[in-house]
Amino acid sequence: VVVVVDPYSTGCLVVNEIRSRGYQVIACWTLGFSEEMKTHTPGAAGEMKYFAEVDEQEDLADTVKAIYEAAGKLRVVACIAGGEAGVDCADEVSERMNLRTNGTHVANRRDKKIQQELIRDAGMRSVRQAAGSKWEHVVEFLQTEHYPIVLKPTDSAGSDGVKLCHNIEEAKQHFHHLFEVEA
């Protein structure tokens, strides 16, 4: 059985792929994940059917226990995030269950810049990037890049705050807009 934490939106398609490979799926819903969000299912996914559903508990040990109880005699072989909201829980659960994991050793692992650095450090292609909280931190990089470029906050989900900028003036304007929104 594969545990998918917060399988919503395109995560539902991941669930279907897992099921097409012969695995049962347990949906684990994180604390505070709304009932309404659970219905965010793309039409291509069809009706979602899970082997079982469990709710994250206040204590990690209790969450793991609930997963093992839901799995019954089936062996849990993986635990992955089905959406951005489930990343931290999936990392904690997979680490505790001694499954293949991203683990919890990387601080701010949901930060897009850190994710790209980890990809690069693993020898894979990654994006050229710069990050900073002040325009002065990124302007030199932006002056040397070919346009258009993409500006994105490091801690957003999906396309929140993402903008394709066609020149440095547009990039500067959007950069300042992002930090106004955060304030």
N, CA, C and O atoms as a DFTB+ gen file, in Angstrom:
732 C
 N C O
     1  1       0.847      -1.179       0.000
     2  2       0.000       0.000       0.000
     3  2       0.891       1.241       0.000
     4  3       1.970       1.249       0.594
     5  1       0.424       2.277      -0.672
     6  2       1.118       3.559      -0.720
     7  2       0.257       4.581      -0.003
     8  3      -0.945       4.679      -0.248
     9  1       0.884       5.342       0.885
    10  2       0.197       6.422       1.578
    11  2       0.425       7.695       0.767
    12  3       1.560       8.028       0.427
    13  1      -0.659       8.402       0.461
    14  2      -0.568       9.682      -0.228
    15  2      -1.165      10.729       0.705
    16  3      -2.341      10.668       1.065
    17  1      -0.329      11.686       1.086
    18  2      -0.758      12.709       2.031
    19  2      -1.372      13.884       1.261
    20  3      -0.732      14.482       0.395
    21  1      -2.596      14.190       1.591
    22  2      -3.362      15.269       0.951
    23  2      -3.428      15.117      -0.570
    24  3      -2.911      15.958      -1.305
    25  1      -4.069      14.035      -1.040
    26  2      -4.204      13.829      -2.487
    27  2      -5.331      14.672      -3.081
    28  3      -6.459      14.204      -3.231
    29  1      -5.011      15.903      -3.412
    30  2      -5.999      16.804      -4.006
    31  2      -5.439      17.345      -5.310
    32  3      -4.245      17.215      -5.577
    33  1      -6.285      17.942      -6.111
    34  2      -5.896      18.526      -7.390
    35  2      -5.127      17.485      -8.214
    36  3      -5.588      16.352      -8.354
    37  1      -3.981      17.851      -8.750
    38  2      -3.233      16.907      -9.588
    39  2      -2.708      15.711      -8.796
    40  3      -2.315      14.705      -9.385
    41  1      -2.699      15.813      -7.481
    42  2      -2.327      14.660      -6.654
    43  2      -3.266      13.482      -6.863
    44  3      -2.887      12.331      -6.650
    45  1      -4.499      13.778      -7.285
    46  2      -5.455      12.707      -7.597
    47  2      -4.975      11.886      -8.788
    48  3      -5.198      10.676      -8.846
    49  1      -4.321      12.541      -9.731
    50  2      -3.779      11.823     -10.886
    51  2      -2.617      10.934     -10.460
    52  3      -2.415       9.856     -11.020
    53  1      -1.861      11.384      -9.479
    54  2      -0.782      10.558      -8.923
    55  2      -1.384       9.312      -8.276
    56  3      -0.867       8.208      -8.447
    57  1      -2.464       9.488      -7.542
    58  2      -3.152       8.349      -6.925
    59  2      -3.570       7.351      -7.998
    60  3      -3.358       6.150      -7.836
    61  1      -4.156       7.826      -9.084
    62  2      -4.590       6.922     -10.151
    63  2      -3.411       6.187     -10.778
    64  3      -3.521       5.011     -11.123
    65  1      -2.288       6.875     -10.925
    66  2      -1.087       6.216     -11.472
    67  2      -0.606       5.127     -10.530
    68  3      -0.249       4.036     -10.974
    69  1      -0.594       5.409      -9.246
    70  2      -0.179       4.407      -8.253
    71  2      -1.105       3.196      -8.330
    72  3      -0.642       2.055      -8.326
    73  1      -2.401       3.442      -8.399
    74  2      -3.368       2.349      -8.474
    75  2      -3.210       1.555      -9.772
    76  3      -3.391       0.338      -9.783
    77  1      -2.873       2.246     -10.865
    78  2      -2.695       1.541     -12.141
    79  2      -1.498       0.598     -12.102
    80  3      -1.385      -0.312     -12.924
    81  1      -0.614       0.822     -11.147
    82  2       0.567      -0.046     -10.996
    83  2       0.338      -1.155      -9.975
    84  3       1.273      -1.857      -9.589
    85  1      -0.914      -1.309      -9.539
    86  2      -1.283      -2.434      -8.699
    87  2      -1.236      -2.198      -7.198
    88  3      -1.384      -3.146      -6.426
    89  1      -1.039      -0.986      -6.774
    90  2      -0.977      -0.682      -5.340
    91  2      -2.311      -0.148      -4.842
    92  3      -3.040       0.527      -5.570
    93  1      -2.611      -0.460      -3.598
    94  2      -3.718       0.170      -2.897
    95  2      -3.212       1.518      -2.380
    96  3      -2.008       1.705      -2.201
    97  1      -4.132       2.453      -2.141
    98  2      -3.743       3.783      -1.666
    99  2      -4.514       4.134      -0.395
   100  3      -5.735       3.995      -0.320
   101  1      -3.758       4.591       0.595
   102  2      -4.349       5.171       1.795
   103  2      -4.179       6.677       1.686
   104  3      -3.061       7.168       1.523
   105  1      -5.282       7.415       1.776
   106  2      -5.215       8.873       1.802
   107  2      -5.033       9.295       3.251
   108  3      -5.794       8.887       4.128
   109  1      -4.017      10.115       3.491
   110  2      -3.789      10.681       4.819
   111  2      -4.033      12.183       4.716
   112  3      -3.345      12.883       3.973
   113  1      -5.009      12.666       5.461
   114  2      -5.372      14.082       5.411
   115  2      -4.735      14.814       6.573
   116  3      -4.900      14.421       7.728
   117  1      -4.009      15.877       6.272
   118  2      -3.303      16.620       7.321
   119  2      -4.277      17.427       8.176
   120  3      -5.387      17.759       7.759
   121  1      -3.818      17.723       9.378
   122  2      -4.609      18.536      10.306
   123  2      -4.994      19.852       9.647
   124  3      -4.153      20.533       9.059
   125  1      -6.237      20.194       9.747
   126  2      -6.700      21.465       9.202
   127  2      -7.028      21.441       7.720
   128  3      -7.484      22.451       7.183
   129  1      -6.813      20.321       7.040
   130  2      -7.139      20.236       5.620
   131  2      -8.659      20.185       5.495
   132  3      -9.292      19.284       6.046
   133  1      -9.236      21.115       4.797
   134  2     -10.692      21.261       4.776
   135  2     -11.382      20.185       3.934
   136  3     -10.823      19.648       2.977
   137  1     -12.597      19.904       4.328
   138  2     -13.425      18.969       3.559
   139  2     -13.621      19.476       2.139
   140  3     -13.660      18.691       1.191
   141  1     -13.745      20.787       1.998
   142  2     -13.949      21.377       0.677
   143  2     -12.737      21.121      -0.220
   144  3     -12.897      20.824      -1.404
   145  1     -11.523      21.235       0.335
   146  2     -10.313      21.003      -0.463
   147  2     -10.207      19.558      -0.933
   148  3      -9.643      19.287      -1.993
   149  1     -10.745      18.636      -0.151
   150  2     -10.708      17.219      -0.535
   151  2     -11.495      16.968      -1.817
   152  3     -11.297      15.949      -2.479
   153  1     -12.382      17.887      -2.167
   154  2     -13.193      17.717      -3.378
   155  2     -12.523      18.315      -4.616
   156  3     -13.075      18.225      -5.712
   157  1     -11.356      18.918      -4.463
   158  2     -10.646      19.494      -5.611
   159  2     -10.004      18.353      -6.404
   160  3      -8.842      17.998      -6.209
   161  1     -10.804      17.808      -7.292
   162  2     -10.407      16.653      -8.085
   163  2     -10.563      16.987      -9.557
   164  3     -11.654      17.366      -9.983
   165  1      -9.490      16.857     -10.354
   166  2      -9.648      17.127     -11.785
   167  2     -10.586      16.107     -12.430
   168  3     -10.633      14.945     -12.028
   169  1     -11.314      16.554     -13.417
   170  2     -12.233      15.661     -14.107
   171  2     -11.555      14.413     -14.649
   172  3     -12.147      13.334     -14.661
   173  1     -10.315      14.560     -15.097
   174  2      -9.572      13.420     -15.650
   175  2      -9.302      12.339     -14.615
   176  3      -9.026      11.194     -14.971
   177  1      -9.379      12.693     -13.338
   178  2      -9.094      11.718     -12.282
   179  2     -10.272      10.801     -12.014
   180  3     -10.099       9.695     -11.501
   181  1     -11.471      11.256     -12.359
   182  2     -12.651      10.459     -12.068
   183  2     -12.950      10.450     -10.584
   184  3     -12.460      11.293      -9.833
   185  1     -13.764       9.485     -10.165
   186  2     -14.125       9.377      -8.750
   187  2     -12.957       8.776      -7.974
   188  3     -12.392       7.759      -8.378
   189  1     -12.603       9.404      -6.868
   190  2     -11.482       8.926      -6.071
   191  2     -11.951       7.849      -5.101
   192  3     -12.897       8.042      -4.336
   193  1     -11.272       6.720      -5.152
   194  2     -11.564       5.612      -4.248
   195  2     -10.257       5.210      -3.581
   196  3      -9.258       4.936      -4.246
   197  1     -10.285       5.181      -2.270
   198  2      -9.090       4.841      -1.502
   199  2      -9.307       3.533      -0.755
   200  3     -10.433       3.188      -0.395
   201  1      -8.227       2.816      -0.528
   202  2      -8.280       1.618       0.302
   203  2      -8.753       2.013       1.694
   204  3      -9.550       1.319       2.327
   205  1      -8.233       3.157       2.152
   206  2      -8.624       3.699       3.460
   207  2      -8.270       5.174       3.495
   208  3      -7.480       5.655       2.682
   209  1      -8.860       5.887       4.442
   210  2      -8.526       7.283       4.683
   211  2      -8.240       7.441       6.165
   212  3      -8.968       6.919       7.010
   213  1      -7.172       8.167       6.473
   214  2      -6.832       8.451       7.869
   215  2      -6.576       9.946       7.998
   216  3      -6.241      10.629       7.030
   217  1      -6.741      10.426       9.210
   218  2      -6.448      11.822       9.502
   219  2      -5.146      11.905      10.284
   220  3      -4.888      11.092      11.172
   221  1      -4.328      12.898       9.944
   222  2      -3.122      13.152      10.714
   223  2      -3.538      13.412      12.160
   224  3      -4.538      14.081      12.422
   225  1      -2.764      12.878      13.083
   226  2      -3.035      13.063      14.502
   227  2      -2.106      14.136      15.076
   228  3      -1.145      14.544      14.424
   229  1      -2.391      14.580      16.270
   230  2      -1.560      15.596      16.919
   231  2      -0.123      15.105      17.115
   232  3       0.817      15.900      17.111
   233  1       0.035      13.805      17.284
   234  2       1.342      13.207      17.534
   235  2       1.735      12.321      16.346
   236  3       0.916      11.543      15.856
   237  1       2.973      12.434      15.888
   238  2       3.437      11.653      14.741
   239  2       3.287      10.154      14.968
   240  3       2.885       9.428      14.059
   241  1       3.603       9.690      16.160
   242  2       3.478       8.259      16.456
   243  2       2.033       7.790      16.290
   244  3       1.789       6.680      15.816
   245  1       1.081       8.631      16.679
   246  2      -0.329       8.263      16.526
   247  2      -0.754       8.255      15.058
   248  3      -1.591       7.445      14.658
   249  1      -0.182       9.151      14.256
   250  2      -0.474       9.158      12.819
   251  2       0.043       7.873      12.184
   252  3      -0.665       7.229      11.409
   253  1       1.272       7.503      12.512
   254  2       1.863       6.269      11.965
   255  2       1.043       5.059      12.399
   256  3       0.792       4.157      11.600
   257  1       0.628       5.041      13.657
   258  2      -0.198       3.937      14.165
   259  2      -1.501       3.841      13.372
   260  3      -1.925       2.744      13.007
   261  1      -2.141       4.990      13.103
   262  2      -3.394       4.994      12.346
   263  2      -3.182       4.448      10.930
   264  3      -4.040       3.747      10.392
   265  1      -2.042       4.775      10.340
   266  2      -1.734       4.268       8.992
   267  2      -1.552       2.762       9.016
   268  3      -2.113       2.057       8.177
   269  1      -0.768       2.256       9.977
   270  2      -0.568       0.803      10.080
   271  2      -1.892       0.085      10.332
   272  3      -2.136      -0.982       9.768
   273  1      -2.737       0.658      11.169
   274  2      -4.040       0.030      11.431
   275  2      -4.890       0.015      10.165
   276  3      -5.560      -0.978       9.881
   277  1      -4.869       1.102       9.406
   278  2      -5.642       1.159       8.160
   279  2      -5.106       0.178       7.126
   280  3      -5.879      -0.396       6.359
   281  1      -3.804      -0.019       7.096
   282  2      -3.189      -0.934       6.125
   283  2      -3.487      -2.388       6.454
   284  3      -3.489      -3.241       5.567
   285  1      -3.737      -2.670       7.718
   286  2      -4.010      -4.045       8.119
   287  2      -2.824      -4.940       7.817
   288  3      -1.706      -4.678       8.263
   289  1      -3.075      -6.007       7.051
   290  2      -2.011      -6.962       6.731
   291  2      -1.162      -6.533       5.540
   292  3      -0.156      -7.171       5.230
   293  1      -1.565      -5.453       4.872
   294  2      -0.792      -4.973       3.726
   295  2       0.456      -4.228       4.201
   296  3       0.430      -3.547       5.226
   297  1       1.533      -4.364       3.455
   298  2       2.786      -3.687       3.794
   299  2       2.780      -2.288       3.191
   300  3       2.472      -2.117       2.011
   301  1       3.118      -1.297       3.994
   302  2       3.246       0.074       3.504
   303  2       4.610       0.180       2.824
   304  3       5.643      -0.039       3.456
   305  1       4.606       0.518       1.522
   306  2       5.864       0.555       0.758
   307  2       6.342       1.969       0.453
   308  3       7.501       2.175       0.093
   309  1       5.440       2.948       0.598
   310  2       5.830       4.326       0.295
   311  2       4.854       5.294       0.944
   312  3       3.706       4.956       1.234
   313  1       5.347       6.507       1.160
   314  2       4.507       7.601       1.638
   315  2       4.969       8.847       0.910
   316  3       6.116       9.270       1.051
   317  1       4.062       9.440       0.121
   318  2       4.421      10.614      -0.674
   319  2       3.377      11.711      -0.494
   320  3       2.260      11.457      -0.043
   321  1       3.755      12.915      -0.851
   322  2       2.821      14.036      -0.817
   323  2       1.967      14.022      -2.071
   324  3       2.463      13.806      -3.177
   325  1       0.672      14.257      -1.884
   326  2      -0.238      14.371      -3.019
   327  2      -0.478      15.812      -3.412
   328  3      -1.179      16.094      -4.383
   329  1       0.102      16.715      -2.661
   330  2      -0.016      18.143      -2.931
   331  2       0.884      18.900      -1.977
   332  3       1.375      18.347      -0.993
   333  1       1.093      20.156      -2.276
   334  2       2.002      20.994      -1.484
   335  2       1.696      20.943       0.008
   336  3       2.613      20.915       0.828
   337  1       0.417      20.931       0.365
   338  2       0.030      20.930       1.778
   339  2       0.510      19.687       2.519
   340  3       0.652      19.713       3.742
   341  1       0.760      18.605       1.798
   342  2       1.138      17.356       2.444
   343  2       2.621      17.079       2.537
   344  3       3.020      16.025       3.033
   345  1       3.448      17.998       2.074
   346  2       4.890      17.748       2.000
   347  2       5.502      17.458       3.371
   348  3       6.178      16.443       3.544
   349  1       5.274      18.324       4.328
   350  2       5.915      18.146       5.636
   351  2       5.469      16.857       6.309
   352  3       6.293      16.115       6.843
   353  1       4.179      16.593       6.286
   354  2       3.667      15.368       6.910
   355  2       4.217      14.128       6.206
   356  3       4.621      13.171       6.867
   357  1       4.237      14.136       4.874
   358  2       4.754      12.981       4.132
   359  2       6.223      12.729       4.477
   360  3       6.639      11.581       4.636
   361  1       7.000      13.794       4.589
   362  2       8.416      13.638       4.956
   363  2       8.563      13.060       6.354
   364  3       9.383      12.170       6.577
   365  1       7.773      13.560       7.294
   366  2       7.853      13.073       8.675
   367  2       7.416      11.620       8.778
   368  3       8.072      10.813       9.437
   369  1       6.307      11.287       8.126
   370  2       5.775       9.919       8.189
   371  2       6.721       8.941       7.504
   372  3       7.035       7.892       8.064
   373  1       7.176       9.271       6.303
   374  2       8.063       8.341       5.588
   375  2       9.367       8.133       6.348
   376  3       9.905       7.026       6.364
   377  1       9.872       9.177       6.971
   378  2      11.097       9.047       7.771
   379  2      10.848       8.142       8.977
   380  3      11.648       7.251       9.263
   381  1       9.747       8.370       9.678
   382  2       9.431       7.568      10.876
   383  2       9.181       6.107      10.528
   384  3       9.490       5.215      11.318
   385  1       8.610       5.854       9.321
   386  2       8.289       4.488       8.917
   387  2       9.464       3.795       8.219
   388  3       9.332       2.672       7.733
   389  1      10.605       4.472       8.175
   390  2      11.808       3.923       7.528
   391  2      11.576       3.560       6.068
   392  3      12.049       2.535       5.577
   393  1      10.827       4.438       5.383
   394  2      10.600       4.277       3.953
   395  2      11.561       5.189       3.210
   396  3      12.202       6.042       3.824
   397  1      11.670       5.022       1.897
   398  2      12.446       5.990       1.121
   399  2      11.835       7.358       1.375
   400  3      10.616       7.524       1.323
   401  1      12.691       8.338       1.651
   402  2      12.172       9.619       2.116
   403  2      13.065      10.778       1.715
   404  3      14.267      10.612       1.506
   405  1      12.467      11.942       1.611
   406  2      13.250      13.168       1.530
   407  2      13.768      13.519       2.908
   408  3      14.763      14.231       3.047
   409  1      13.090      13.017       3.923
   410  2      13.488      13.249       5.302
   411  2      13.168      14.652       5.766
   412  3      12.618      15.474       5.032
   413  1      13.527      14.890       6.995
   414  2      13.244      16.182       7.616
   415  2      14.529      16.933       7.940
   416  3      14.486      17.961       8.615
   417  1      15.654      16.445       7.477
   418  2      16.949      17.043       7.825
   419  2      17.226      18.368       7.111
   420  3      18.101      19.123       7.533
   421  1      16.501      18.652       6.051
   422  2      16.717      19.900       5.308
   423  2      15.718      20.946       5.806
   424  3      14.508      20.810       5.622
   425  1      16.246      21.980       6.434
   426  2      15.375      23.065       6.895
   427  2      14.788      23.789       5.672
   428  3      15.450      23.903       4.640
   429  1      13.589      24.257       5.788
   430  2      12.932      25.010       4.713
   431  2      12.877      24.230       3.401
   432  3      13.050      24.817       2.333
   433  1      12.646      22.945       3.460
   434  2      12.678      22.113       2.254
   435  2      11.559      22.424       1.272
   436  3      11.587      21.940       0.141
   437  1      10.577      23.219       1.675
   438  2       9.528      23.630       0.744
   439  2       9.900      24.911       0.011
   440  3       9.170      25.352      -0.876
   441  1      11.022      25.509       0.371
   442  2      11.527      26.716      -0.292
   443  2      12.000      26.310      -1.689
   444  3      12.857      25.438      -1.831
   445  1      11.437      26.945      -2.718
   446  2      11.752      26.559      -4.102
   447  2      13.234      26.720      -4.435
   448  3      13.776      25.927      -5.205
   449  1      13.885      27.707      -3.885
   450  2      15.313      27.891      -4.145
   451  2      16.111      26.727      -3.560
   452  3      17.009      26.194      -4.211
   453  1      15.788      26.346      -2.361
   454  2      16.478      25.218      -1.729
   455  2      16.205      23.933      -2.505
   456  3      17.110      23.117      -2.679
   457  1      14.979      23.741      -2.973
   458  2      14.664      22.555      -3.765
   459  2      15.542      22.484      -5.011
   460  3      16.066      21.422      -5.344
   461  1      15.701      23.607      -5.695
   462  2      16.531      23.626      -6.900
   463  2      18.000      23.363      -6.564
   464  3      18.698      22.702      -7.333
   465  1      18.472      23.867      -5.440
   466  2      19.855      23.609      -5.036
   467  2      20.073      22.129      -4.744
   468  3      21.115      21.574      -5.093
   469  1      19.097      21.488      -4.105
   470  2      19.197      20.053      -3.835
   471  2      19.219      19.251      -5.132
   472  3      19.967      18.282      -5.255
   473  1      18.406      19.652      -6.091
   474  2      18.384      18.990      -7.397
   475  2      19.740      19.136      -8.073
   476  3      20.299      18.162      -8.578
   477  1      20.266      20.355      -8.081
   478  2      21.573      20.615      -8.692
   479  2      22.666      19.805      -7.987
   480  3      23.515      19.202      -8.643
   481  1      22.642      19.793      -6.653
   482  2      23.657      19.060      -5.893
   483  2      23.598      17.555      -6.130
   484  3      24.588      16.850      -5.933
   485  1      22.435      17.067      -6.552
   486  2      22.277      15.640      -6.864
   487  2      22.703      15.331      -8.298
   488  3      22.596      14.191      -8.752
   489  1      23.191      16.360      -9.015
   490  2      23.691      16.138     -10.361
   491  2      22.652      16.263     -11.464
   492  3      22.925      15.911     -12.611
   493  1      21.478      16.753     -11.136
   494  2      20.440      16.916     -12.150
   495  2      20.399      18.369     -12.622
   496  3      20.904      19.273     -11.956
   497  1      19.788      18.567     -13.780
   498  2      19.615      19.933     -14.292
   499  2      18.688      20.702     -13.371
   500  3      17.680      20.174     -12.899
   501  1      19.032      21.928     -13.126
   502  2      18.171      22.788     -12.312
   503  2      18.151      24.173     -12.934
   504  3      18.925      24.471     -13.844
   505  1      17.274      25.003     -12.439
   506  2      17.152      26.350     -12.993
   507  2      18.264      27.248     -12.471
   508  3      18.743      27.088     -11.349
   509  1      18.663      28.201     -13.316
   510  2      19.532      29.271     -12.830
   511  2      18.649      30.154     -11.985
   512  3      17.496      30.401     -12.341
   513  1      19.167      30.635     -10.872
   514  2      18.295      31.371      -9.979
   515  2      19.059      32.310      -9.066
   516  3      20.266      32.184      -8.859
   517  1      18.323      33.230      -8.543
   518  2      18.817      34.125      -7.507
   519  2      17.649      34.362      -6.567
   520  3      16.488      34.276      -6.966
   521  1      17.965      34.659      -5.328
   522  2      16.909      34.944      -4.359
   523  2      17.397      36.012      -3.401
   524  3      18.594      36.149      -3.150
   525  1      16.470      36.743      -2.888
   526  2      16.806      37.754      -1.906
   527  2      15.579      38.515      -1.488
   528  3      14.554      38.493      -2.170
   529  1      15.687      39.191      -0.364
   530  2      14.564      39.970       0.138
   531  2      14.676      41.436      -0.247
   532  3      13.778      42.230       0.034
   533  1      15.786      41.792      -0.893
   534  2      15.986      43.168      -1.359
   535  2      16.376      43.131      -2.829
   536  3      17.056      42.207      -3.276
   537  1      15.946      44.130      -3.571
   538  2      16.238      44.228      -4.992
   539  2      17.741      44.119      -5.238
   540  3      18.164      43.496      -6.212
   541  1      18.541      44.712      -4.376
   542  2      20.001      44.690      -4.523
   543  2      20.558      43.263      -4.505
   544  3      21.629      43.014      -5.059
   545  1      19.841      42.323      -3.875
   546  2      20.289      40.939      -3.808
   547  2      20.176      40.221      -5.151
   548  3      20.904      39.259      -5.400
   549  1      19.273      40.678      -6.017
   550  2      18.973      39.944      -7.248
   551  2      19.252      40.722      -8.531
   552  3      19.258      40.139      -9.615
   553  1      19.480      42.024      -8.425
   554  2      19.567      42.856      -9.630
   555  2      20.720      42.439     -10.545
   556  3      20.549      42.432     -11.764
   557  1      21.871      42.097     -10.004
   558  2      22.999      41.706     -10.851
   559  2      22.657      40.463     -11.681
   560  3      22.958      40.398     -12.873
   561  1      22.027      39.484     -11.035
   562  2      21.602      38.272     -11.733
   563  2      20.612      38.629     -12.847
   564  3      20.739      38.153     -13.975
   565  1      19.633      39.465     -12.521
   566  2      18.597      39.815     -13.495
   567  2      19.148      40.628     -14.664
   568  3      18.586      40.593     -15.758
   569  1      20.221      41.346     -14.448
   570  2      20.835      42.122     -15.525
   571  2      21.599      41.233     -16.505
   572  3      21.872      41.649     -17.631
   573  1      21.946      40.017     -16.089
   574  2      22.736      39.133     -16.953
   575  2      21.908      38.028     -17.615
   576  3      22.419      37.302     -18.468
   577  1      20.652      37.897     -17.237
   578  2      19.807      36.838     -17.787
   579  2      19.128      37.282     -19.082
   580  3      18.888      38.466     -19.315
   581  1      18.829      36.281     -19.913
   582  2      18.042      36.532     -21.122
   583  2      16.566      36.546     -20.734
   584  3      16.120      35.733     -19.924
   585  1      15.831      37.456     -21.305
   586  2      14.394      37.574     -21.020
   587  2      13.601      36.914     -22.130
   588  3      14.059      36.865     -23.271
   589  1      12.387      36.393     -21.805
   590  2      11.673      36.559     -20.551
   591  2      12.223      35.648     -19.449
   592  3      12.861      34.632     -19.725
   593  1      11.965      36.031     -18.205
   594  2      12.322      35.236     -17.033
   595  2      11.072      35.071     -16.173
   596  3      10.092      35.798     -16.334
   597  1      11.122      34.111     -15.266
   598  2      10.003      33.860     -14.365
   599  2      10.405      34.305     -12.967
   600  3      11.458      33.915     -12.463
   601  1       9.560      35.126     -12.341
   602  2       9.729      35.494     -10.942
   603  2       8.682      34.753     -10.134
   604  3       7.502      34.746     -10.482
   605  1       9.128      34.127      -9.049
   606  2       8.221      33.358      -8.206
   607  2       8.669      33.457      -6.763
   608  3       9.863      33.371      -6.479
   609  1       7.727      33.635      -5.844
   610  2       8.087      33.604      -4.427
   611  2       8.612      32.222      -4.054
   612  3       8.195      31.224      -4.642
   613  1       9.509      32.152      -3.098
   614  2      10.095      30.857      -2.726
   615  2       9.131      29.972      -1.960
   616  3       9.315      28.755      -1.923
   617  1       8.113      30.548      -1.350
   618  2       7.245      29.741      -0.489
   619  2       5.793      29.699      -0.936
   620  3       4.898      29.497      -0.116
   621  1       5.552      29.887      -2.221
   622  2       4.178      29.828      -2.703
   623  2       3.855      28.433      -3.212
   624  3       4.741      27.591      -3.356
   625  1       2.594      28.201      -3.479
   626  2       2.159      26.922      -4.046
   627  2       1.575      27.176      -5.426
   628  3       0.952      28.208      -5.675
   629  1       1.786      26.221      -6.312
   630  2       1.223      26.349      -7.655
   631  2       1.752      27.586      -8.346
   632  3       2.958      27.832      -8.374
   633  1       0.842      28.358      -8.901
   634  2       1.259      29.544      -9.647
   635  2       1.056      30.839      -8.857
   636  3       1.115      31.927      -9.430
   637  1       0.819      30.731      -7.557
   638  2       0.624      31.921      -6.731
   639  2       1.850      32.830      -6.804
   640  3       2.959      32.412      -6.470
   641  1       1.650      34.061      -7.239
   642  2       2.731      35.041      -7.280
   643  2       3.691      34.898      -8.441
   644  3       4.659      35.654      -8.527
   645  1       3.456      33.957      -9.334
   646  2       4.346      33.714     -10.468
   647  2       4.042      34.704     -11.585
   648  3       2.881      34.976     -11.889
   649  1       5.092      35.236     -12.187
   650  2       4.899      36.164     -13.311
   651  2       6.027      35.985     -14.306
   652  3       7.194      35.887     -13.927
   653  1       5.677      35.944     -15.572
   654  2       6.641      35.948     -16.663
   655  2       6.969      37.411     -16.959
   656  3       6.098      38.180     -17.366
   657  1       8.214      37.784     -16.753
   658  2       8.643      39.174     -16.944
   659  2       9.466      39.274     -18.220
   660  3      10.373      38.474     -18.448
   661  1       9.146      40.252     -19.043
   662  2       9.770      40.383     -20.350
   663  2      10.956      41.334     -20.383
   664  3      11.662      41.410     -21.389
   665  1      11.182      42.055     -19.301
   666  2      12.339      42.953     -19.225
   667  2      12.632      43.250     -17.762
   668  3      11.845      42.907     -16.880
   669  1      13.763      43.888     -17.512
   670  2      14.179      44.119     -16.132
   671  2      13.247      45.079     -15.399
   672  3      13.078      44.960     -14.186
   673  1      12.649      46.014     -16.100
   674  2      11.719      46.937     -15.450
   675  2      10.492      46.188     -14.925
   676  3      10.029      46.428     -13.810
   677  1       9.989      45.294     -15.740
   678  2       8.840      44.478     -15.327
   679  2       9.226      43.578     -14.157
   680  3       8.439      43.388     -13.229
   681  1      10.433      43.026     -14.202
   682  2      10.917      42.171     -13.109
   683  2      11.017      42.965     -11.810
   684  3      10.624      42.478     -10.750
   685  1      11.539      44.179     -11.892
   686  2      11.677      45.021     -10.695
   687  2      10.306      45.343     -10.111
   688  3      10.109      45.277      -8.898
   689  1       9.376      45.688     -10.968
   690  2       8.031      46.023     -10.503
   691  2       7.387      44.826      -9.803
   692  3       6.790      44.977      -8.738
   693  1       7.508      43.634     -10.401
   694  2       6.895      42.454      -9.795
   695  2       7.616      42.067      -8.507
   696  3       6.973      41.657      -7.540
   697  1       8.935      42.192      -8.482
   698  2       9.704      41.893      -7.277
   699  2       9.173      42.729      -6.109
   700  3       8.892      42.196      -5.035
   701  1       9.040      44.028      -6.322
   702  2       8.551      44.907      -5.263
   703  2       7.097      44.598      -4.910
   704  3       6.710      44.702      -3.746
   705  1       6.296      44.223      -5.894
   706  2       4.903      43.832      -5.636
   707  2       4.843      42.609      -4.709
   708  3       4.024      42.563      -3.791
   709  1       5.708      41.629      -4.950
   710  2       5.701      40.424      -4.114
   711  2       5.998      40.750      -2.659
   712  3       5.384      40.183      -1.756
   713  1       6.922      41.646      -2.433
   714  2       7.250      41.972      -1.047
   715  2       6.218      42.896      -0.410
   716  3       6.108      42.930       0.815
   717  1       5.466      43.639      -1.202
   718  2       4.334      44.407      -0.657
   719  2       3.240      43.470      -0.206
   720  3       2.615      43.701       0.829
   721  1       2.994      42.404      -0.973
   722  2       1.946      41.439      -0.659
   723  2       2.297      40.709       0.630
   724  3       1.417      40.460       1.454
   725  1       3.585      40.358       0.819
   726  2       4.013      39.639       2.011
   727  2       3.912      40.482       3.262
   728  3       3.696      39.949       4.351
   729  1       4.066      41.796       3.128
   730  2       4.098      42.683       4.311
   731  2       2.774      42.778       5.010
   732  3       2.654      43.483       6.012
